[in-house]
Each structure stands twice: as structure tokens, then as C-alpha cells.
Tab-separated table of C-alpha atoms in Angstrom:
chain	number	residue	atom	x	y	z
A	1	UNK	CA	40.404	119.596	115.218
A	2	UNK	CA	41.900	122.388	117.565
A	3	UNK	CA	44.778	122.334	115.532
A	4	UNK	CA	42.842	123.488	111.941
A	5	UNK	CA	41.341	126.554	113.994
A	6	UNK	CA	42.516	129.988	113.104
A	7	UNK	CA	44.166	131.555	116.174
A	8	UNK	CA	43.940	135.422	116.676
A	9	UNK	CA	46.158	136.500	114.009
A	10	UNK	CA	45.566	140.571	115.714
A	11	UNK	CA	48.861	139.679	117.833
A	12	UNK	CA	50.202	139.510	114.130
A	13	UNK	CA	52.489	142.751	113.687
A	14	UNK	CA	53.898	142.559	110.158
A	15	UNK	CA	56.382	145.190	108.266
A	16	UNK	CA	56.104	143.886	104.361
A	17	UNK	CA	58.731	145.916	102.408
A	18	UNK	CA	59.488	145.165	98.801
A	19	UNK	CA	58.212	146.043	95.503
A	20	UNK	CA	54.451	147.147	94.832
A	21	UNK	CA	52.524	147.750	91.929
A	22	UNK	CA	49.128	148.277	90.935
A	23	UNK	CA	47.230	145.660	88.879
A	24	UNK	CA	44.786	146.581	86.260
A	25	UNK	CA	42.546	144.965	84.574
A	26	UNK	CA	40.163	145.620	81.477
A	27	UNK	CA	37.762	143.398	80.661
A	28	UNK	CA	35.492	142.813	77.835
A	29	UNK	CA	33.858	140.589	74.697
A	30	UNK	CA	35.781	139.666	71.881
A	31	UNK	CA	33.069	139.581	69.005
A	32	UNK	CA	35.738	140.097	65.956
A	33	UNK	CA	38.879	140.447	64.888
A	34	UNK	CA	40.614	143.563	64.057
A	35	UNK	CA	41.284	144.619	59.942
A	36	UNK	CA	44.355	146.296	60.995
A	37	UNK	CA	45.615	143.142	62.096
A	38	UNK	CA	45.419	139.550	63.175
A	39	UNK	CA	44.347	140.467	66.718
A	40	UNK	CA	41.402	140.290	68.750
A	41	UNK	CA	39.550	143.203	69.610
A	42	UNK	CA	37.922	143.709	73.005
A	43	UNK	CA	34.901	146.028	73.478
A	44	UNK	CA	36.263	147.045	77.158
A	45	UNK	CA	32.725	146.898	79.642
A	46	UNK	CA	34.553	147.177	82.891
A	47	UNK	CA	38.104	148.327	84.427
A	48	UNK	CA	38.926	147.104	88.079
A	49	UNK	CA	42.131	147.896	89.857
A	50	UNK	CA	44.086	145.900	92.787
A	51	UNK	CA	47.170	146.650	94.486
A	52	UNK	CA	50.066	144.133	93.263
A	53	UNK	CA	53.401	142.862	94.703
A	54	UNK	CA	54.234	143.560	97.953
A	55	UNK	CA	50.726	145.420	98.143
A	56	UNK	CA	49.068	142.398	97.402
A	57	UNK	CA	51.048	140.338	100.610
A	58	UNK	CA	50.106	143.049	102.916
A	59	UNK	CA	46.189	142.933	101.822
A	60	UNK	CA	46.295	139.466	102.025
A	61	UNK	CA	47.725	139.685	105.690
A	62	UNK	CA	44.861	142.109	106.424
A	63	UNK	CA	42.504	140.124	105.419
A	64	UNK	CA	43.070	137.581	107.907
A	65	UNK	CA	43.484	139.510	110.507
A	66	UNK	CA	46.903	140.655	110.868
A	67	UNK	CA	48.265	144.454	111.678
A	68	UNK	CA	50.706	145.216	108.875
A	69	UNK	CA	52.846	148.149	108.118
A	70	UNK	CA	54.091	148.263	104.019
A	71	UNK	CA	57.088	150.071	103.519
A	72	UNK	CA	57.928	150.501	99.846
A	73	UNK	CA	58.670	153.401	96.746
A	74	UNK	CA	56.012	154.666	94.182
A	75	UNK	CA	56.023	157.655	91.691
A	76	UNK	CA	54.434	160.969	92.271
A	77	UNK	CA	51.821	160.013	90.339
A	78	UNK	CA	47.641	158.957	89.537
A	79	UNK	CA	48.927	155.173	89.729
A	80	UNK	CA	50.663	155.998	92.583
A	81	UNK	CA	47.798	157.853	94.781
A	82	UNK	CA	45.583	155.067	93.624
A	83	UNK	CA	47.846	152.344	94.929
A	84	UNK	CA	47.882	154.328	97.769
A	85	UNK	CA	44.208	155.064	98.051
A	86	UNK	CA	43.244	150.966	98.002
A	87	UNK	CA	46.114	149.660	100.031
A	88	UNK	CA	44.630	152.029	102.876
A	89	UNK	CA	41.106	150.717	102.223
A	90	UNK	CA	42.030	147.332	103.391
A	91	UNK	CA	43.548	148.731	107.031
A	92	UNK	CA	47.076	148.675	105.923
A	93	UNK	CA	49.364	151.191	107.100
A	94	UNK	CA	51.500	152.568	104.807
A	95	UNK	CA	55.011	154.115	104.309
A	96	UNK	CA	55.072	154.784	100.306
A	97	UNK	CA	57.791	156.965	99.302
A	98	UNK	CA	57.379	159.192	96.209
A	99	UNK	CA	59.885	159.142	93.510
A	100	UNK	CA	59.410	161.739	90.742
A	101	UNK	CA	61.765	160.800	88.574
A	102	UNK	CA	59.685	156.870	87.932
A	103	UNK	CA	56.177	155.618	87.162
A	104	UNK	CA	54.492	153.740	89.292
A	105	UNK	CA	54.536	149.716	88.520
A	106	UNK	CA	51.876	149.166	86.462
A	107	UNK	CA	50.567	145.423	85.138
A	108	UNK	CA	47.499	145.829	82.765
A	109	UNK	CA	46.255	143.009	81.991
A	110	UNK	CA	43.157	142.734	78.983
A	111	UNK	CA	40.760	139.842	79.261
A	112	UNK	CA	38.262	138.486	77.011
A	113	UNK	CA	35.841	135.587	77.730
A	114	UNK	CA	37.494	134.828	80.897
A	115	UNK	CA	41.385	134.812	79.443
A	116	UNK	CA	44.052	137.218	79.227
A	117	UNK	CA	44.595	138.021	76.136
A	118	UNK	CA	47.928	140.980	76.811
A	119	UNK	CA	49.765	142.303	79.494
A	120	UNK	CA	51.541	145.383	79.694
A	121	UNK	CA	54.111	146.520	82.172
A	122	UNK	CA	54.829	149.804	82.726
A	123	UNK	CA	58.151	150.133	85.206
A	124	UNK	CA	61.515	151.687	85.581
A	125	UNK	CA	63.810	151.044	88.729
A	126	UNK	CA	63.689	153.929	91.855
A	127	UNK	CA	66.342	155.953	92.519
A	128	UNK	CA	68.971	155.574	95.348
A	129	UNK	CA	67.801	158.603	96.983
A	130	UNK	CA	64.070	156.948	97.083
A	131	UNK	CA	65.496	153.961	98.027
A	132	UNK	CA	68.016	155.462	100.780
A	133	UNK	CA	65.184	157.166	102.557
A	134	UNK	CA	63.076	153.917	102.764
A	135	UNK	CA	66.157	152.383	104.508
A	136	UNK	CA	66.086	154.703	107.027
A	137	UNK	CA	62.606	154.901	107.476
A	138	UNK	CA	63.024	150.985	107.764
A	139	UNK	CA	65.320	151.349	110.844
A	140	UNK	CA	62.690	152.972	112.658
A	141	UNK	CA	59.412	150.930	111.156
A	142	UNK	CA	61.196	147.225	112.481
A	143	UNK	CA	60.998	148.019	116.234
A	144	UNK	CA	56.955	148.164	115.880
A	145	UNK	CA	56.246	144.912	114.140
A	146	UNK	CA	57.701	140.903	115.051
A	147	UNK	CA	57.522	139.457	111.524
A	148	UNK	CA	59.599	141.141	108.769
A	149	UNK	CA	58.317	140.188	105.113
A	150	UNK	CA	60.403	140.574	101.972
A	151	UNK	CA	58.733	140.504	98.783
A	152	UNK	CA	60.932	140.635	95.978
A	153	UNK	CA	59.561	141.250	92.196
A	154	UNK	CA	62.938	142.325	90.891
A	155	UNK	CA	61.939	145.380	90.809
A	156	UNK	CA	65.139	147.393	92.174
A	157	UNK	CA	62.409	147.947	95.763
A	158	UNK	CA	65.061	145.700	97.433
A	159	UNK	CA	68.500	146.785	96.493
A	160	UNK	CA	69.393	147.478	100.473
A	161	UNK	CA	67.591	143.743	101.451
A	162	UNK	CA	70.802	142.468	103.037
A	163	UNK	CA	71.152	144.784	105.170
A	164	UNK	CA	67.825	144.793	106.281
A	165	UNK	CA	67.965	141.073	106.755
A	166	UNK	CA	71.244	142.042	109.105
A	167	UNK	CA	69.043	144.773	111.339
A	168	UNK	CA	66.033	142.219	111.363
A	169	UNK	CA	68.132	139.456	112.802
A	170	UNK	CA	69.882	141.742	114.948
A	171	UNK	CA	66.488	142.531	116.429
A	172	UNK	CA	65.089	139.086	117.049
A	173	UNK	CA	62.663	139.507	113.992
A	174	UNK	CA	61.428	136.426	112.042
A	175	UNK	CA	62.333	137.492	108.864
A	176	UNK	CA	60.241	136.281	105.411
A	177	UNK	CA	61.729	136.291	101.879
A	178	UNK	CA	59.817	135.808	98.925
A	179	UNK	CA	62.986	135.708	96.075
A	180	UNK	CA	63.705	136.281	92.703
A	181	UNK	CA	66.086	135.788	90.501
A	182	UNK	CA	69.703	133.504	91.163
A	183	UNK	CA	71.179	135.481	93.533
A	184	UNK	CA	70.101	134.017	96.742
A	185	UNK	CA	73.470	135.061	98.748
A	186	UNK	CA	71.296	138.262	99.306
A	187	UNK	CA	68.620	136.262	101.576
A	188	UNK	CA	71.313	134.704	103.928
A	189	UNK	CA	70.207	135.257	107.524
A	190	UNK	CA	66.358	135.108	106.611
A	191	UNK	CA	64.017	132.632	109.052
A	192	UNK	CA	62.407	131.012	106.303
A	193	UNK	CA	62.647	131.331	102.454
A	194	UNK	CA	59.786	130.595	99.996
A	195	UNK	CA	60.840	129.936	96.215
A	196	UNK	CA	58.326	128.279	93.551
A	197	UNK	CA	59.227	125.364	91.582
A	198	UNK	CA	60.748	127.418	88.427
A	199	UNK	CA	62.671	129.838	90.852
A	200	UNK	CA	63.951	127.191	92.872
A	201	UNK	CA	64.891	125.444	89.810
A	202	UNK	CA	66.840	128.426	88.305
A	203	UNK	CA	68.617	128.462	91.054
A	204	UNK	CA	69.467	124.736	92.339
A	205	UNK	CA	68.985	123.497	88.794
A	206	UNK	CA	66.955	120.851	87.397
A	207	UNK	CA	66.176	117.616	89.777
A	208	UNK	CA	66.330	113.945	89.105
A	209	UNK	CA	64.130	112.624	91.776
A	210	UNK	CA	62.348	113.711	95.208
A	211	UNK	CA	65.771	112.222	97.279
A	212	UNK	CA	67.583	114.943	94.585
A	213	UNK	CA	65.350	117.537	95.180
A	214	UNK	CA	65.354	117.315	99.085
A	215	UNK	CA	69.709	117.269	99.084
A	216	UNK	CA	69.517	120.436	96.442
A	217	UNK	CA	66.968	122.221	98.938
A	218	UNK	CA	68.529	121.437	102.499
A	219	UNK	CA	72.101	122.289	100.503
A	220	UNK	CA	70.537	125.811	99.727
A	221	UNK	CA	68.975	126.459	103.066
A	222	UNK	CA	72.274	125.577	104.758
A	223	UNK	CA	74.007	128.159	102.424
A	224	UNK	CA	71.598	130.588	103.679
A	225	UNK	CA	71.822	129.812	107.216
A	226	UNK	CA	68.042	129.898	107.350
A	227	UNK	CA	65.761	127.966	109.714
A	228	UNK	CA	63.507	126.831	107.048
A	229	UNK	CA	63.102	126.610	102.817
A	230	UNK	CA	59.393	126.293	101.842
A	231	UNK	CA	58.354	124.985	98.284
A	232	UNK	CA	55.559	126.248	96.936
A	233	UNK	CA	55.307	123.491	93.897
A	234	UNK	CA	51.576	124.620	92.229
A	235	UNK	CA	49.690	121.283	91.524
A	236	UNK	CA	52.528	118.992	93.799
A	237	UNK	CA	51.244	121.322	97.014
A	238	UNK	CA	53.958	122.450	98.914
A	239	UNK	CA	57.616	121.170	100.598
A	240	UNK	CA	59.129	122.471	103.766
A	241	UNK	CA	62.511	121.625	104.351
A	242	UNK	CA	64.444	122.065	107.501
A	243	UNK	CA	67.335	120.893	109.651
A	244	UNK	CA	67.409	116.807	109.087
A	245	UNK	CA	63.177	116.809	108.448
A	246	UNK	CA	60.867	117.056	105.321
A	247	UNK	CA	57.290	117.937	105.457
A	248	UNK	CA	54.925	117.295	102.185
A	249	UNK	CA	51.479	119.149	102.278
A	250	UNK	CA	49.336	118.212	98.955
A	251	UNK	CA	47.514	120.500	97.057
A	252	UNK	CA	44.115	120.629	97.658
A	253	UNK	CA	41.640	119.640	95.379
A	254	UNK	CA	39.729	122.547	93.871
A	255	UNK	CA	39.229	123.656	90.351
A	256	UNK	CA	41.984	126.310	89.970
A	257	UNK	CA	41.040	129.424	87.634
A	258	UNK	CA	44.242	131.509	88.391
A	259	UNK	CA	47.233	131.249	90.079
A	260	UNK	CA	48.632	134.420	90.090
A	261	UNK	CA	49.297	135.803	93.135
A	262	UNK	CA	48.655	132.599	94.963
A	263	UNK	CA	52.768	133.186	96.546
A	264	UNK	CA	52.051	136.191	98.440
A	265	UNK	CA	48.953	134.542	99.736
A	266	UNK	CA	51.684	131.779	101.185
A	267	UNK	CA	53.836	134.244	102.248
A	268	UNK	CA	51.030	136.424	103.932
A	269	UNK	CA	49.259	133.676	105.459
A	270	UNK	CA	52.716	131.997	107.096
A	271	UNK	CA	53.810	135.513	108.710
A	272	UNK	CA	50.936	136.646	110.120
A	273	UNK	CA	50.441	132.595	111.686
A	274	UNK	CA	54.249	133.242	112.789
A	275	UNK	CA	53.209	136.294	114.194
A	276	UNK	CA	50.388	135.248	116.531
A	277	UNK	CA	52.762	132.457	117.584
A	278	UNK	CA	52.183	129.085	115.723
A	279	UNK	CA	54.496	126.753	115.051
A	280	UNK	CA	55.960	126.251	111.505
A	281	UNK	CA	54.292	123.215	110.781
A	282	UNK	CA	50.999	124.114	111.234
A	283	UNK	CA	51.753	127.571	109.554
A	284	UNK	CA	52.702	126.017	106.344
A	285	UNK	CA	49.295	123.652	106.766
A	286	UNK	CA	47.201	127.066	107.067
A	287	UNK	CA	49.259	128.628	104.137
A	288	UNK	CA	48.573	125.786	101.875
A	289	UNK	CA	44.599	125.960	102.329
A	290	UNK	CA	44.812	129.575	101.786
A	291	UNK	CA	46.453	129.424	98.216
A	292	UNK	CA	44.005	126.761	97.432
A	293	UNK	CA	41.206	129.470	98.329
A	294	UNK	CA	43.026	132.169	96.140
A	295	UNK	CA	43.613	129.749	93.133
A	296	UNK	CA	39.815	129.867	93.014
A	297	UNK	CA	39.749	133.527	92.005
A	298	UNK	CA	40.748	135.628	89.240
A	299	UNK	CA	43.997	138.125	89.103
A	300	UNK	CA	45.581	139.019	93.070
A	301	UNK	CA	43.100	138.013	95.187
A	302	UNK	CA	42.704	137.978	99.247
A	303	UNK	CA	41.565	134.473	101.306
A	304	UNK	CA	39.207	136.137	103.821
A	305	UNK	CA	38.989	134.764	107.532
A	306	UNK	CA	35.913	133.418	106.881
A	307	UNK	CA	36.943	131.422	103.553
A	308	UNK	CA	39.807	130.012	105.156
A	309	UNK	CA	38.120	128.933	108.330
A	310	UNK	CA	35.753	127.084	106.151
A	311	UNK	CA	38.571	125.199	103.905
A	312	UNK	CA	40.449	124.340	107.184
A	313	UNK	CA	37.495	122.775	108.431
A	314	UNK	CA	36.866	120.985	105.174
A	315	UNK	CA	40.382	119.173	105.131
């Protein structure tokens, strides 16, 4: 029973660079359908707005208890300041650089009778003078904190992540990479590494069996040189994989209403128990009942202390 207990995730320091956005959402009732068109229209009642990304790992971390720094680029603009503005409310500290010449990420997302009907993206890459200053302001931000998270959207937030990975392991840092795409060369030196099922399989290919699977994982965590490969595989639960051992943690059994955002709740929830000194094991345990609290929500949502203390000692 000691084991399911929440330590004091305070002794958590985390620096979560990668790439933000804010999340928007619009929701309303669909009564008819337009006679411009075969679409849907939705009488918008009511707009909320939550940060996204990267944002959206270090809330998460925040929200169970851990100090976290996010170091990352937005435009000099409304999106931007807003981002900004709610990433603050939460106790984060921030390091947001301002790049004139993009918009700020922006997913808005219209919803009708509890479904999303449309989403529209709004992004264009920052430039390498944005991104050169939050390099060096990256130098100086890793001595402060004792978990480095990476959160990569693909967004161009990351383009200097190797050598980041090279100061971080220089400095004794566990270091946390949430990828994308089929690159993963860029991730070699990270701690741990957590891919979903379709990244993983865009990158490893398609598996046969479990016995397949678990040689196609280990062979990709060797290749990185990383301590540990975590699975996040949605309904299957999750898989970590490291040197000659395999750990399985189902899914637990709740009625899921959205799963977006449910990875940086893994990610958030394993650095900041890293942080406060846990072992892996039990880190992945507590990750795992904090995406099944998440799931539970709608859009990026947060697991508070609280909730997860109460699914832990559910399980």
C-alpha cells in the first residue's frame, strides 16, 4: 500500500522545453444544417482556452506538485500573451521567447453535442534567431532543475534537441523525450523515451506478435543508448522496456471520453516521480493511473493530486 502513495513531488525540479501551443475550443448546438453547404452549423455558446504541447506537460507537472520551468518560442502576439497569461496561472515559470516574424500555435477545435466536428491549425516554424536564443537561454535554465523534458510536436521548437540532450547528459540530468516523427537518431543519449503505438510503429514498423514487438523495442532503445523505452499503447495500457526486462501495466478500466493529451500526462507524471526520486517502475505505475484520470476529460486536461491519489488507491 506504501508503494501506491504519492511521494512529495515539490523535490520535483523540471525544465520542459519543446513546442507549445494554445488550444481553443468553441462549443455549441448543432440544430441545422447550413444552405450554403452540406455542413453543420454550430450556434457557438461558449469559448474556453488551454495551453497545448509542451504547455500542457508543464501544467500537468504542476498540478501534481512539481516545480517546473518551460522554456519554449511564441509570436508577439494575443495568442501568444494568452498562452502566456494561463501557463503562469498554474505556477509555471516561464521562459517564452517572442518571435515576430510567426503566429503563435493555434489548435481550434469546434464541438457540437459533445464531438468535434473541425479543427484548425494555425502554425508556421520559428526562426533560427528565436530558436538560437532559447538555446542559450537553455544552457543557463538546466543547472536549476534535475529532470529535463522534451516534448516534441514537430513543430520546428526542437531543431537544437541533440544538443541539448548532449549538455543534459553532460550534467547528470535525467533527460525525457516525448518524439515525433522517424527520426529517432535525434533522441540518442535520452534516459527514457516515450513513443505511442502509431509513432512507434512508424518507426520500428508493423509487429507480428508481443515476442516481435519486445525485439523491435529493446533493438530501438539500444540504438538510442537510452536506459529505458516506454509504450504508451491506449486501450493495451502501457510497455516499459529496458536492459534484458519487460514490464506490462494494463489500462485501467474507465469509460474514456478523450484521449488527447493523455501523452504529456505520461510524460509529466513520470518526470516529476523521477524527480522526487522514485524508481522507474513505480513511476510508470503512477503514470499509467494518471492517463486513465485524464482520458476521463475532454480536450488537454490536468490529473490533480487529489484525483490521482484517489485512482492509486482504487487499483
Amino acid at each position: 500500500m506504501e508503494l501506491k502513495l504519492l511521494p512529495d513531488l515539490s523535490k520535483a525540479r523540471l525544465l520542459v522545453v519543446g513546442d507549445v501551443m494554445l488550444d481553443r475550443y468553441w462549443f455549441g448546438e448543432v440544430n441545422r444544417i447550413s444552405p450554403e453547404a452540406p455542413v453543420p452549423v454550430v450556434k457557438v455558446a461558449r469559448v474556453e482556452e488551454r495551453p497545448g504541447g509542451a504547455a500542457n506537460v508543464a501544467r500537468n507537472a504542476t498540478a501534481l506538485g512539481a516545480q517546473v520551468t518551460l522554456l519554449s518560442v511564441v509570436g508577439d502576439d494575443e495568442a501568444g500573451a494568452r498562452l502566456r497569461e494561463l501557463v503562469e496561472a498554474e505556477r509555471v515559470v516561464t521562459c517564452l521567447h517572442k518571435d515576430p516574424g510567426i503566429p503563435t500555435t493555434v489548435k481550434l477545435r469546434v464541438i457540437g453535442r459533445q464531438q468535434q466536428l473541425l479543427r484548425i491549425d494555425f502554425e508556421t516554424q520559428p526562426s533560427h534567431e528565436a530558436l538560437a536564443d532559447t538555446l542559450a537561454d537553455f544552457e543557463s535554465l538546466l543547472a536549476g532543475c534535475n529532470v529535463l523534458v522534451l516534448s516534441d510536436y514537430g513543430k520546428g521548437g526542437l531543431t537544437h534537441i541533440a544538443k541539448m540532450i548532449e549538455l543534459a547528459r553532460a550534467a547528470g540530468k535525467i533527460i525525457l523525450v516525448d518524439p515525433k516523427g522517424d527520426d529517432y537518431s535525434l533522441y540518442h543519449g535520452a534516459t527514457v523515451v516515450t513513443p505511442n503505438r502509431a509513432e512507434m510503429r512508424e518507426v520500428v514498423g508493423r509487429w507480428k506478435s508481443e515476442q516481435d514487438l519486445t525485439e523491435r523495442a529493446q533493438a530501438l532503445r539500444r540504438e538510442l543508448g537510452a536506459e529505458a523505452l516506454l509504450l504508451t499503447r491506449s486501450e493495451e495500457g502501457m510497455s516499459l522496456y529496458q536492459e534484458n526486462k519487460v514490464l506490462h501495466e494494463a489500462a485501467k478500466a474507465r469509460e474514456v471520453f478523450d484521449v488527447s493529451g493523455a501523452g504529456d500526462t505520461v510524460i509529466a507524471a513520470l518526470a516529476a516521480m523521477l524527480g522526487s526520486g522514485a524508481a522507474l517502475p513505480h513511476a510508470v505505475h503512477v503514470a499509467n493511473c494518471a492517463a486513465s484520470v485524464v482520458v476521463g476529460k475532454l480536450g488537454a486536461a490536468v490529473a490533480l493530486r487529489e484525483e490521482l491519489q484517489a485512482a492509486l488507491a482504487q487499483d
